[in-house]
Short mmCIF file of N, CA and C in Angstrom, two decimals:
data_model
loop_
_atom_site.label_atom_id
_atom_site.label_comp_id
_atom_site.label_asym_id
_atom_site.label_seq_id
_atom_site.Cartn_x
_atom_site.Cartn_y
_atom_site.Cartn_z
N MET A 1 160.72 83.67 90.90
CA MET A 1 159.26 84.19 91.87
C MET A 1 158.35 84.39 90.71
N THR A 2 157.31 83.69 91.08
CA THR A 2 156.16 83.70 90.19
C THR A 2 155.29 85.23 90.58
N GLN A 3 154.78 85.97 89.58
CA GLN A 3 153.99 86.69 90.19
C GLN A 3 152.77 86.76 89.95
N LYS A 4 151.96 87.31 91.13
CA LYS A 4 150.30 86.70 91.07
C LYS A 4 149.93 87.61 89.97
N ALA A 5 148.82 86.82 89.35
CA ALA A 5 148.00 87.76 88.23
C ALA A 5 147.03 88.44 88.57
N ALA A 6 147.19 89.66 87.95
CA ALA A 6 146.09 90.91 88.54
C ALA A 6 144.65 90.23 88.18
N TRP A 7 143.77 91.01 88.70
CA TRP A 7 142.05 90.62 88.90
C TRP A 7 141.72 90.46 87.55
N TRP A 8 142.12 91.51 86.27
CA TRP A 8 141.54 91.83 85.12
C TRP A 8 142.20 90.36 84.27
N GLN A 9 143.40 89.75 84.45
CA GLN A 9 143.89 88.77 83.71
C GLN A 9 143.20 87.69 84.09
N ARG A 10 143.00 87.43 85.54
CA ARG A 10 142.16 86.39 85.87
C ARG A 10 140.86 85.77 85.15
N TYR A 11 140.20 87.26 85.22
CA TYR A 11 138.89 87.41 84.93
C TYR A 11 138.55 87.51 83.31
N GLY A 12 139.81 88.28 82.49
CA GLY A 12 139.91 88.10 81.21
C GLY A 12 139.53 86.74 80.71
N THR A 13 140.33 85.59 81.14
CA THR A 13 140.19 84.32 80.60
C THR A 13 138.76 83.76 80.73
N PHE A 14 138.08 84.19 81.88
CA PHE A 14 136.54 83.76 82.22
C PHE A 14 135.59 84.60 81.08
N ALA A 15 136.26 85.62 80.95
CA ALA A 15 135.28 86.43 79.61
C ALA A 15 135.41 85.88 78.36
N GLN A 16 136.68 85.73 77.74
CA GLN A 16 136.70 84.87 76.71
C GLN A 16 136.18 84.06 76.59
N MET A 17 135.86 82.99 77.84
CA MET A 17 135.28 81.49 77.50
C MET A 17 133.99 81.65 77.43
N ALA A 18 133.52 82.94 78.22
CA ALA A 18 131.82 83.55 78.11
C ALA A 18 131.62 83.83 76.91
N HIS A 19 132.36 84.38 76.36
CA HIS A 19 132.02 85.27 75.11
C HIS A 19 131.79 83.82 74.50
N ALA A 20 133.11 83.02 73.88
CA ALA A 20 133.09 81.99 73.22
C ALA A 20 131.76 80.89 73.23
N THR A 21 131.29 80.57 74.72
CA THR A 21 130.07 80.08 74.90
C THR A 21 129.35 80.99 74.41
N VAL A 22 128.49 81.98 74.11
CA VAL A 22 127.59 82.86 73.76
C VAL A 22 127.90 82.56 72.44
N ALA A 23 128.59 82.85 71.68
CA ALA A 23 128.83 82.69 70.58
C ALA A 23 128.27 81.41 69.98
N LEU A 24 128.63 80.55 70.53
CA LEU A 24 128.34 79.04 70.20
C LEU A 24 126.72 79.00 70.30
N LEU A 25 126.72 79.62 71.11
CA LEU A 25 124.96 79.54 71.46
C LEU A 25 124.21 80.42 70.36
N GLY A 26 124.78 81.17 70.03
CA GLY A 26 123.85 81.82 69.42
C GLY A 26 124.26 81.17 67.83
N PHE A 27 125.27 80.71 67.78
CA PHE A 27 125.61 79.80 66.28
C PHE A 27 124.42 78.79 66.11
N CYS A 28 123.85 77.96 67.30
CA CYS A 28 123.24 76.92 67.60
C CYS A 28 121.82 77.31 67.14
N ALA A 29 121.84 78.68 67.52
CA ALA A 29 119.75 79.27 67.40
C ALA A 29 119.96 79.36 66.13
N VAL A 30 121.01 80.30 65.56
CA VAL A 30 120.66 80.53 63.90
C VAL A 30 120.50 78.96 63.14
N LEU A 31 121.53 78.01 63.56
CA LEU A 31 120.88 76.57 62.95
C LEU A 31 119.54 76.41 63.29
N LEU A 32 118.95 76.24 64.08
CA LEU A 32 117.60 76.05 64.61
C LEU A 32 116.83 76.68 63.69
N GLN A 33 117.15 77.96 63.30
CA GLN A 33 116.07 79.00 63.20
C GLN A 33 116.26 78.60 61.40
N ILE A 34 117.44 78.38 61.08
CA ILE A 34 117.63 77.75 59.56
C ILE A 34 116.56 76.28 59.50
N ASN A 35 116.81 75.99 60.04
CA ASN A 35 115.91 74.27 60.17
C ASN A 35 114.59 74.41 60.16
N GLU A 36 114.18 75.45 61.00
CA GLU A 36 112.66 75.99 61.12
C GLU A 36 111.94 76.30 59.91
N ILE A 37 112.92 77.20 59.41
CA ILE A 37 112.46 77.98 58.01
C ILE A 37 112.52 77.04 57.10
N ARG A 38 113.35 76.23 56.71
CA ARG A 38 113.13 74.76 56.18
C ARG A 38 112.12 74.06 56.08
N SER A 39 111.85 73.92 56.88
CA SER A 39 110.13 72.70 57.42
C SER A 39 109.32 74.16 57.16
N SER A 40 108.95 75.08 57.39
CA SER A 40 107.84 76.05 57.07
C SER A 40 107.85 76.22 55.12
N SER A 41 108.89 76.40 55.06
CA SER A 41 109.08 76.37 53.45
C SER A 41 108.42 74.84 52.90
N ARG A 42 109.12 73.98 53.15
CA ARG A 42 108.54 72.74 52.93
C ARG A 42 107.30 72.28 53.04
N ALA A 43 106.63 73.04 54.17
CA ALA A 43 105.02 72.64 54.22
C ALA A 43 104.42 73.48 53.68
N SER A 44 104.86 74.73 53.28
CA SER A 44 104.22 75.68 52.62
C SER A 44 104.22 75.04 51.09
N ALA A 45 105.37 74.51 50.81
CA ALA A 45 105.13 73.86 49.26
C ALA A 45 104.25 73.10 49.23
N ALA A 46 104.44 72.24 50.07
CA ALA A 46 103.62 71.02 50.15
C ALA A 46 102.00 71.37 50.21
N ARG A 47 101.76 72.33 50.69
CA ARG A 47 100.51 73.01 50.98
C ARG A 47 99.87 73.43 49.39
N THR A 48 100.70 73.87 48.87
CA THR A 48 100.11 74.67 47.60
C THR A 48 100.43 73.84 46.60
N ALA A 49 101.24 72.62 46.78
CA ALA A 49 100.91 71.48 45.81
C ALA A 49 99.60 70.73 45.79
N PHE A 50 99.19 70.57 46.69
CA PHE A 50 98.03 70.14 47.30
C PHE A 50 96.80 70.86 46.98
N LEU A 51 97.04 72.05 47.40
CA LEU A 51 95.85 73.02 46.79
C LEU A 51 95.50 72.99 45.28
N GLY A 52 96.53 72.78 44.54
CA GLY A 52 96.64 73.08 43.24
C GLY A 52 95.99 71.87 42.79
N TYR A 53 96.27 70.59 43.44
CA TYR A 53 95.84 69.15 42.94
C TYR A 53 94.28 69.42 43.09
N THR A 54 93.98 70.23 44.02
CA THR A 54 92.39 70.10 44.56
C THR A 54 91.95 71.00 43.78
N ASP A 55 92.40 72.22 43.56
CA ASP A 55 91.69 73.08 42.32
C ASP A 55 91.62 71.92 41.02
N LEU A 56 92.61 71.19 40.58
CA LEU A 56 92.67 70.77 39.45
C LEU A 56 91.46 69.70 39.41
N ALA A 57 91.20 68.84 40.40
CA ALA A 57 90.07 68.26 40.48
C ALA A 57 88.56 68.79 40.20
N PHE A 58 88.72 69.72 41.01
CA PHE A 58 87.41 70.77 40.99
C PHE A 58 87.24 70.72 39.81
N LYS A 59 88.04 71.53 38.77
CA LYS A 59 87.80 72.04 37.44
C LYS A 59 87.78 70.58 36.37
N ASN A 60 87.97 69.47 36.94
CA ASN A 60 88.26 68.42 35.94
C ASN A 60 87.51 67.23 36.84
N PRO A 61 86.11 67.47 37.13
CA PRO A 61 85.44 66.05 37.99
C PRO A 61 85.95 64.94 37.32
N LYS A 62 85.66 64.83 35.89
CA LYS A 62 85.78 63.64 35.29
C LYS A 62 86.95 63.00 35.54
N PHE A 63 87.52 63.72 35.92
CA PHE A 63 89.61 62.67 36.29
C PHE A 63 89.81 62.70 37.31
N ALA A 64 89.15 63.74 38.48
CA ALA A 64 89.04 63.09 39.94
C ALA A 64 88.53 62.00 40.50
N GLN A 65 86.98 61.50 39.99
CA GLN A 65 86.40 60.45 39.86
C GLN A 65 86.23 59.64 38.65
N PRO A 66 87.27 59.46 37.71
CA PRO A 66 87.25 58.58 36.46
C PRO A 66 86.37 57.72 36.36
N ASP A 67 86.30 57.39 34.91
CA ASP A 67 85.24 56.44 34.44
C ASP A 67 86.39 55.90 33.47
N TYR A 68 87.28 55.29 34.24
CA TYR A 68 88.68 54.69 33.69
C TYR A 68 88.32 54.25 31.86
N GLU A 69 87.64 53.40 31.94
CA GLU A 69 87.12 52.69 30.86
C GLU A 69 86.78 53.77 29.64
N ALA A 70 85.91 54.47 30.32
CA ALA A 70 85.75 55.81 29.11
C ALA A 70 86.82 56.78 28.70
N ILE A 71 87.48 56.88 29.54
CA ILE A 71 89.21 57.66 29.27
C ILE A 71 89.93 56.94 28.44
N LYS A 72 90.08 55.41 28.58
CA LYS A 72 90.88 54.88 27.61
C LYS A 72 90.25 54.89 26.59
N ALA A 73 89.13 54.59 25.90
CA ALA A 73 88.16 54.63 24.86
C ALA A 73 88.33 55.76 24.28
N GLY A 74 88.40 57.34 24.99
CA GLY A 74 88.66 58.48 24.57
C GLY A 74 89.51 59.04 23.61
N SER A 75 89.72 60.11 23.41
CA SER A 75 90.74 60.55 22.44
C SER A 75 92.52 60.24 22.97
N ARG A 76 93.25 60.53 22.48
CA ARG A 76 94.54 60.53 22.72
C ARG A 76 94.48 61.74 23.83
N GLU A 77 94.26 62.92 23.27
CA GLU A 77 94.10 64.17 24.27
C GLU A 77 93.81 63.81 25.59
N GLU A 78 92.78 63.20 25.56
CA GLU A 78 91.88 63.11 27.12
C GLU A 78 92.94 61.96 27.88
N ARG A 79 93.27 61.07 27.22
CA ARG A 79 94.16 59.90 27.78
C ARG A 79 95.23 60.95 28.38
N SER A 80 96.01 61.72 27.51
CA SER A 80 97.47 62.45 27.92
C SER A 80 96.90 63.44 29.44
N GLN A 81 95.61 64.09 29.04
CA GLN A 81 95.42 64.93 29.95
C GLN A 81 95.00 64.07 31.72
N TYR A 82 94.89 62.90 31.33
CA TYR A 82 94.06 62.34 32.62
C TYR A 82 95.47 61.73 33.39
N GLU A 83 96.47 61.36 32.61
CA GLU A 83 97.62 61.04 33.12
C GLU A 83 98.71 61.92 33.46
N SER A 84 98.40 63.34 33.14
CA SER A 84 98.88 64.48 33.60
C SER A 84 97.82 64.74 35.17
N PHE A 85 96.74 64.62 34.87
CA PHE A 85 96.39 65.03 36.40
C PHE A 85 96.85 63.83 37.28
N VAL A 86 96.68 62.65 37.03
CA VAL A 86 97.28 61.61 37.99
C VAL A 86 98.99 62.18 38.44
N SER A 87 99.57 62.21 37.59
CA SER A 87 101.07 63.02 37.97
C SER A 87 100.94 63.67 38.65
N TYR A 88 99.90 64.73 38.85
CA TYR A 88 100.35 65.94 39.47
C TYR A 88 99.76 65.68 40.81
N PHE A 89 98.43 64.66 40.73
CA PHE A 89 98.34 64.35 42.25
C PHE A 89 99.33 63.28 42.96
N LEU A 90 99.93 62.45 42.39
CA LEU A 90 101.02 61.52 42.73
C LEU A 90 102.13 62.48 43.50
N TYR A 91 102.32 63.77 42.42
CA TYR A 91 103.28 64.80 42.92
C TYR A 91 102.92 65.17 44.30
N ALA A 92 101.86 65.81 44.15
CA ALA A 92 100.91 66.49 45.67
C ALA A 92 101.37 65.75 46.75
N CYS A 93 101.22 64.45 46.14
CA CYS A 93 100.95 63.61 47.63
C CYS A 93 102.60 63.32 48.02
N GLU A 94 103.17 62.94 47.18
CA GLU A 94 104.51 63.00 47.64
C GLU A 94 105.52 64.00 48.25
N GLU A 95 104.86 65.08 47.95
CA GLU A 95 105.46 66.41 48.78
C GLU A 95 104.54 66.53 49.99
N THR A 96 103.79 66.21 50.45
CA THR A 96 102.76 66.24 51.38
C THR A 96 103.26 65.10 52.35
N PHE A 97 103.77 64.09 51.92
CA PHE A 97 104.27 62.87 52.74
C PHE A 97 105.69 63.43 53.22
N ALA A 98 106.34 63.71 52.40
CA ALA A 98 107.76 64.31 52.96
C ALA A 98 107.56 65.22 53.87
N ALA A 99 106.47 66.57 53.80
CA ALA A 99 106.48 67.52 54.63
C ALA A 99 105.79 67.39 56.04
N PHE A 100 104.58 66.32 56.07
CA PHE A 100 103.62 66.12 57.13
C PHE A 100 103.67 64.66 57.68
N ALA A 101 105.12 63.89 57.45
CA ALA A 101 105.11 62.62 58.02
C ALA A 101 104.44 62.08 58.98
N ASP A 102 104.18 63.08 60.10
CA ASP A 102 104.00 62.76 61.51
C ASP A 102 101.96 63.16 61.49
N LYS A 103 101.55 63.18 60.40
CA LYS A 103 100.13 64.04 60.55
C LYS A 103 99.54 62.79 59.49
N ARG A 104 98.61 62.02 59.93
CA ARG A 104 98.39 60.82 59.06
C ARG A 104 97.14 61.41 58.67
N GLU A 105 96.58 62.72 58.68
CA GLU A 105 95.57 62.45 57.97
C GLU A 105 95.57 63.16 56.31
N TRP A 106 97.06 63.59 56.24
CA TRP A 106 97.36 64.11 54.82
C TRP A 106 97.55 62.44 54.40
N GLN A 107 97.69 61.20 54.78
CA GLN A 107 97.83 60.33 54.20
C GLN A 107 96.54 59.64 53.86
N ALA A 108 95.95 59.91 54.85
CA ALA A 108 94.52 59.29 54.67
C ALA A 108 93.86 60.27 53.26
N SER A 109 94.35 61.07 53.31
CA SER A 109 93.31 61.95 52.09
C SER A 109 94.02 61.73 50.78
N CYS A 110 95.18 61.63 51.25
CA CYS A 110 95.81 60.89 49.08
C CYS A 110 95.35 59.41 49.35
N ASP A 111 95.12 58.57 50.29
CA ASP A 111 94.83 57.20 50.39
C ASP A 111 93.46 57.37 49.73
N TYR A 112 92.51 58.37 49.85
CA TYR A 112 91.02 58.30 49.55
C TYR A 112 90.69 58.49 47.88
N ASP A 113 91.75 59.40 47.79
CA ASP A 113 91.81 60.11 46.48
C ASP A 113 92.42 59.22 45.70
N LEU A 114 92.99 58.30 45.98
CA LEU A 114 94.34 57.23 45.15
C LEU A 114 93.30 56.02 44.63
N LYS A 115 92.56 55.74 45.19
CA LYS A 115 91.28 54.79 44.96
C LYS A 115 90.79 54.56 43.31
N PRO A 116 90.43 55.29 42.75
CA PRO A 116 89.83 55.26 41.62
C PRO A 116 90.78 54.95 40.57
N HIS A 117 92.35 55.85 40.96
CA HIS A 117 93.42 55.76 39.80
C HIS A 117 94.09 54.58 39.62
N LEU A 118 93.74 53.67 40.29
CA LEU A 118 94.37 52.54 40.74
C LEU A 118 94.36 51.64 39.46
N PRO A 119 93.20 51.48 38.50
CA PRO A 119 93.23 50.89 37.36
C PRO A 119 94.28 51.27 36.69
N PHE A 120 94.30 52.69 36.46
CA PHE A 120 94.91 53.37 35.72
C PHE A 120 96.56 53.03 36.04
N LEU A 121 97.15 53.28 37.04
CA LEU A 121 98.26 52.88 37.56
C LEU A 121 98.57 51.80 37.71
N CYS A 122 97.87 50.73 37.44
CA CYS A 122 98.41 49.24 37.55
C CYS A 122 98.58 48.97 35.57
N GLU A 123 97.70 49.72 35.07
CA GLU A 123 97.75 49.26 33.53
C GLU A 123 99.21 49.77 33.26
N LYS A 124 99.55 51.52 33.50
CA LYS A 124 100.63 52.10 33.30
C LYS A 124 101.94 51.14 33.88
N ASN A 125 101.88 50.88 34.68
CA ASN A 125 103.01 50.12 35.84
C ASN A 125 103.22 49.02 34.72
N GLN A 126 102.33 48.50 34.31
CA GLN A 126 102.57 46.84 33.74
C GLN A 126 103.07 47.21 32.36
N ALA A 127 102.56 48.74 31.67
CA ALA A 127 103.13 48.65 30.27
C ALA A 127 104.34 49.67 30.60
N GLN A 128 104.54 50.35 31.51
CA GLN A 128 105.67 51.20 31.33
C GLN A 128 106.39 51.31 33.21
N PRO A 129 106.87 50.23 33.36
CA PRO A 129 107.49 50.45 34.68
C PRO A 129 108.37 51.32 35.13
N ALA A 130 109.02 52.28 34.12
CA ALA A 130 109.64 53.28 34.46
C ALA A 130 108.57 54.32 34.81
N TYR A 131 107.15 54.41 34.60
CA TYR A 131 106.38 55.90 34.98
C TYR A 131 106.77 55.96 36.64
N LEU A 132 106.55 54.68 37.34
CA LEU A 132 106.38 54.68 38.67
C LEU A 132 108.02 55.07 39.31
N ALA A 133 108.73 54.86 38.71
CA ALA A 133 110.37 55.05 38.72
C ALA A 133 110.76 56.71 39.19
N THR A 134 109.67 57.32 38.52
CA THR A 134 109.85 58.80 38.15
C THR A 134 109.53 59.30 39.50
N TYR A 135 108.84 58.63 40.42
CA TYR A 135 108.54 59.25 41.57
C TYR A 135 109.50 58.61 42.69
N GLY A 136 109.53 59.03 44.00
CA GLY A 136 110.34 58.47 45.32
C GLY A 136 110.13 57.02 45.74
N THR A 137 110.56 56.54 46.31
CA THR A 137 110.42 55.18 46.27
C THR A 137 109.92 55.09 47.54
N ASP A 138 109.04 55.74 48.42
CA ASP A 138 107.94 55.98 49.46
C ASP A 138 106.85 55.94 48.38
N THR A 139 106.79 56.90 47.67
CA THR A 139 105.60 56.94 46.73
C THR A 139 105.26 55.88 45.83
N GLN A 140 106.37 55.58 45.33
CA GLN A 140 106.45 54.19 45.05
C GLN A 140 105.83 52.70 45.35
N GLN A 141 106.21 52.38 46.77
CA GLN A 141 105.86 51.65 47.83
C GLN A 141 104.18 51.77 48.27
N TRP A 142 103.98 53.38 48.30
CA TRP A 142 102.46 53.60 48.54
C TRP A 142 101.56 52.93 47.34
N VAL A 143 102.12 53.25 46.20
CA VAL A 143 100.97 53.12 45.29
C VAL A 143 100.87 51.42 45.05
N LYS A 144 101.89 50.77 45.27
CA LYS A 144 101.82 49.13 45.19
C LYS A 144 101.65 48.99 46.20
N THR A 145 101.55 48.93 47.19
CA THR A 145 100.80 49.16 48.56
C THR A 145 99.36 48.92 48.68
N SER A 146 99.07 49.95 47.70
CA SER A 146 97.35 50.16 47.45
C SER A 146 96.81 49.64 46.51
N LEU A 147 97.93 48.88 45.27
CA LEU A 147 97.45 48.20 44.45
C LEU A 147 96.90 47.02 45.10
N LYS A 148 98.17 46.23 45.87
CA LYS A 148 98.00 45.50 46.12
C LYS A 148 96.55 45.05 47.46
N THR A 149 96.54 45.71 48.37
CA THR A 149 95.19 45.88 49.35
C THR A 149 93.71 45.96 48.59
N ALA A 150 94.09 46.76 47.50
CA ALA A 150 92.68 47.08 46.88
C ALA A 150 92.32 45.86 45.63
N SER A 151 93.35 44.97 45.60
CA SER A 151 93.58 43.71 44.51
C SER A 151 93.21 44.04 42.94
N VAL A 152 94.06 45.21 43.09
CA VAL A 152 93.93 45.29 41.42
C VAL A 152 95.31 44.94 41.15
N ALA A 153 95.34 43.97 40.39
CA ALA A 153 96.59 43.41 39.50
C ALA A 153 96.12 43.07 37.86
N PRO A 154 97.28 42.86 37.21
CA PRO A 154 97.30 42.47 35.86
C PRO A 154 96.86 41.10 35.86
N PRO A 155 96.27 40.81 34.61
CA PRO A 155 96.04 41.61 33.50
C PRO A 155 94.83 42.30 33.16
N GLY A 156 93.68 42.23 34.64
CA GLY A 156 92.73 42.79 34.07
C GLY A 156 92.96 44.34 34.78
N CYS A 157 93.43 44.42 35.62
CA CYS A 157 93.59 45.57 36.60
C CYS A 157 92.37 46.45 36.55
N LYS A 158 91.76 45.76 37.56
CA LYS A 158 90.11 45.87 37.31
C LYS A 158 89.89 46.36 39.15
N LEU A 159 89.35 47.26 39.47
CA LEU A 159 89.25 47.63 40.84
C LEU A 159 88.36 46.38 41.65
N GLY A 160 89.06 45.58 42.71
CA GLY A 160 88.48 44.95 43.58
C GLY A 160 87.46 44.77 44.42
N LYS A 161 87.06 44.22 45.22
CA LYS A 161 86.15 44.59 46.41
C LYS A 161 87.04 44.39 47.52
N THR A 162 86.94 45.76 48.37
CA THR A 162 87.66 45.94 49.56
C THR A 162 86.55 46.35 50.81
#
């Protein structure tokens, strides 16, 4: 003969299931919170990198809006500084693209600032293709597309009419 379960036994199983459900929901909430923290951290780092680039451009207007022919004719130190300036710029844009993929204004800002550096990037890519390979594939593609759009191509690597 089977014995009828007491009320606490029947509801005890229900309570255990409810407890497990609440624990699972809590775990999901923690995962969502971690994802949000990661996203916020990435956005903050991207803003900091871009702000650093903006400060660098403010302090070095000759590199922000370069006369590339004059820079090429200048000292080795000036050419090295300019290359570092462009590298920092590309890094800042790469970070903002990754953090703000859905915000077109960041892309537009980088597009605008990239144009005067295209002759340098064209020559650098022609002489040392490994230079662009130090950036992510999205950044490499962005630079190559910008070179094509602006009609900047070897051997002259001059900024064309756009």
